[in-house]
Amino acid sequence: INDTKVKGEMMNFTSFNPIQIQQSNITHNQPLALKQGQVLHGTIKKLYPDQLAEIQVGNQKLFAKLETPLKAGDSHFFQVTNISPQVQLKVVTGPMNGSSTISGQIYQLLDSMKLPKSTDVMQIVSHFIKEQIPISKEQIIQAQGWLKGQEGILKQNAITALQKMIQLKMPFTKDVFQAMINGSKTSGIVEDLQTFSQILVKDTSVSESMKTTLLQSLDSISNPLNVQKGGLLLARAVQTLLNESESVANKLQALNLLKESSIVPKQATLSNWIQTQTNVLGVLNENHLPQNASKIINTILNLNSSNASNILYQVKALIENDSVLSQTQKNDLYSFINRFETLPKHAQNVDQYIKQFNEFLLKTYLTSITTQQISQNSNGPVTNRHLLSLMNQDAILNETKVLSNLVKIATETNQPHIQSLHHDVEQHLKMALDGNTIQQAMKSILKSLGLSYETALNQNFSEVEHLSEQLKPQLLSMLKDGLVSPSLKEAAETLLARMNGMQLLSGENGHQHQIVMQIPLHFFGKSMDATLQWNGKMNENGEIDSNYARILFYLDMESLNETVIDMQVQNRIVTITLYNEYENLQILAEPLQKLLKDQLSDKGYYLSGVFYKTFEESNKGSGTEKGTKLAKVKDEDVSRFTGVDIRV
């Protein structure tokens, strides 16, 4: 964890120093990669004939030809004038001796390179000297321009970003610089998304179609449980229609909701809405039926007096392979099928049986949705898809849009029964909110953001149309339009810089692997910035080693405010440290520790302990000032793990 800034008595984590990148030997253990024009600070260790010299730069040595005879033991600033066929260095400053200082050498350097002695330039040069990293005059000039407007700790973060760009050999451009800064932030992504959305709504420089597409993506991000909510609303509406004790008024409201959502045809009535769906399904090609429920219906529709035995056998096989239905539900369906086998197989009986079977299957899947907690459904919203496929096969091809639209209509309606259904669904989701639900929501958010857009584009050309529904490619498309207003362009570029920064900070370094994700979380009217930084080692086969990892969670919550969770996994033994200023956090959290221990045990991990610290406690004895609480996770934590395990 890198720099912080004071926010009243609390701390706001403006950025972090990724664990993997902050290790000094990420470059120091590798040969210096010099470029012409770079400036470096070194000490002459030995002199050889023909003005060759061995020069110590940090903990590395290089052999170079000097333009001027020098004395062994002196330290100078050197500029690379040639790298082929051998490194050639020009002496930029006089030797550092008892009467001179590094500051004096920096002033000589700036004079010789005709650089301004501004605070920014001095800070940049001093930092790169300390880190023993070569930098060129052009890079110093560019960096000085990029640092304008940065203040205090933000400026130090910016210099750290410059260091990473050079260390990791990234293009030295302003876009990459902004991505590195924004990708390192641990808060503010919710605010950036809201700012972009507010500007977009009022902006007239983009087309209405593009605006609609962008707003739909933003809605998916800010309402990650819409698919689950839409599935439950669909189930409640169908329940209303199938309930004989419901009033006609309530049934009409439910039917109208499904009509407005394009789930049932506009001409459907209370007496034929099931039969209407049966007719729609009857003309579909089975190859286009991705869900088992609709395949069951499509198969039963082929039933006639001559093929009854074969068709019913196929239906039973489909039911047996269904992953959603319980064994009790399957047995009930088998009994329903067996009853038909005893009836005469004339046309009237067949038609009546198909209609009854469709209704019975609908009720069965409804029971699965309304009685299961979301956490009990290991397949996520699969049950919702089954039900939707029974209602409208075309709708299943655009499931997210259809169910999100259903939620939107139910939210905005003034119909009392629909309002009641919506309230019941909200309460159900709140009660069902658990780890699995959060996992589904996070997957939905990351998919809607389009963080892995480029990778998916390179690997799945058939998915291009689907990928275009994600926010990142939409922003890129919008920015290609030169007519976009400056305010909207700036807001879009800020979001893209965050997304690109996460990708730049994620990657491999030998056997080590790092993943950085900023996730805007929205649940039931509350918003939270969440940043996850995962570090682990890779096995020889290139797979992640689940036995060793370090995970940092940076959370900015409405009630607990800034919170950092440091989770360390060593040989599947888990240790967790929570950093927060709330004095009663331990009292609130301790009752949950047994649940946490049991859940980890189910996954093959052992919880060794949960520790609670304030940010100030984390810095006691470390020499840090009160205004820089938790400036970095303690150095002793880093030094505990070495060798083949993960270094943290």
XYZ file of C-alpha atoms in Angstrom, residues 20 24 64 70 99 157 187 240 257 292 313 368 380 427 430 441 553 612 619 621 644:
21
model
C 5.083 -7.272 -7.510
C 13.420 -3.299 -6.115
C 32.010 1.516 -20.969
C 38.682 10.038 -14.823
C 33.204 19.412 -0.573
C 2.368 8.713 -7.035
C -11.146 4.646 -4.873
C -49.869 -14.729 -10.375
C -46.029 -6.543 -17.380
C -33.138 -27.937 -21.362
C -39.020 -41.729 -23.507
C -37.270 -24.032 -8.174
C -26.207 -18.999 -10.869
C -36.594 -8.295 0.109
C -31.524 -8.844 0.390
C -22.583 -9.648 -9.391
C -8.783 -5.712 -0.686
C -7.528 -6.236 13.671
C 2.933 2.326 11.587
C 7.798 2.000 15.301
C 10.347 -20.495 -3.898
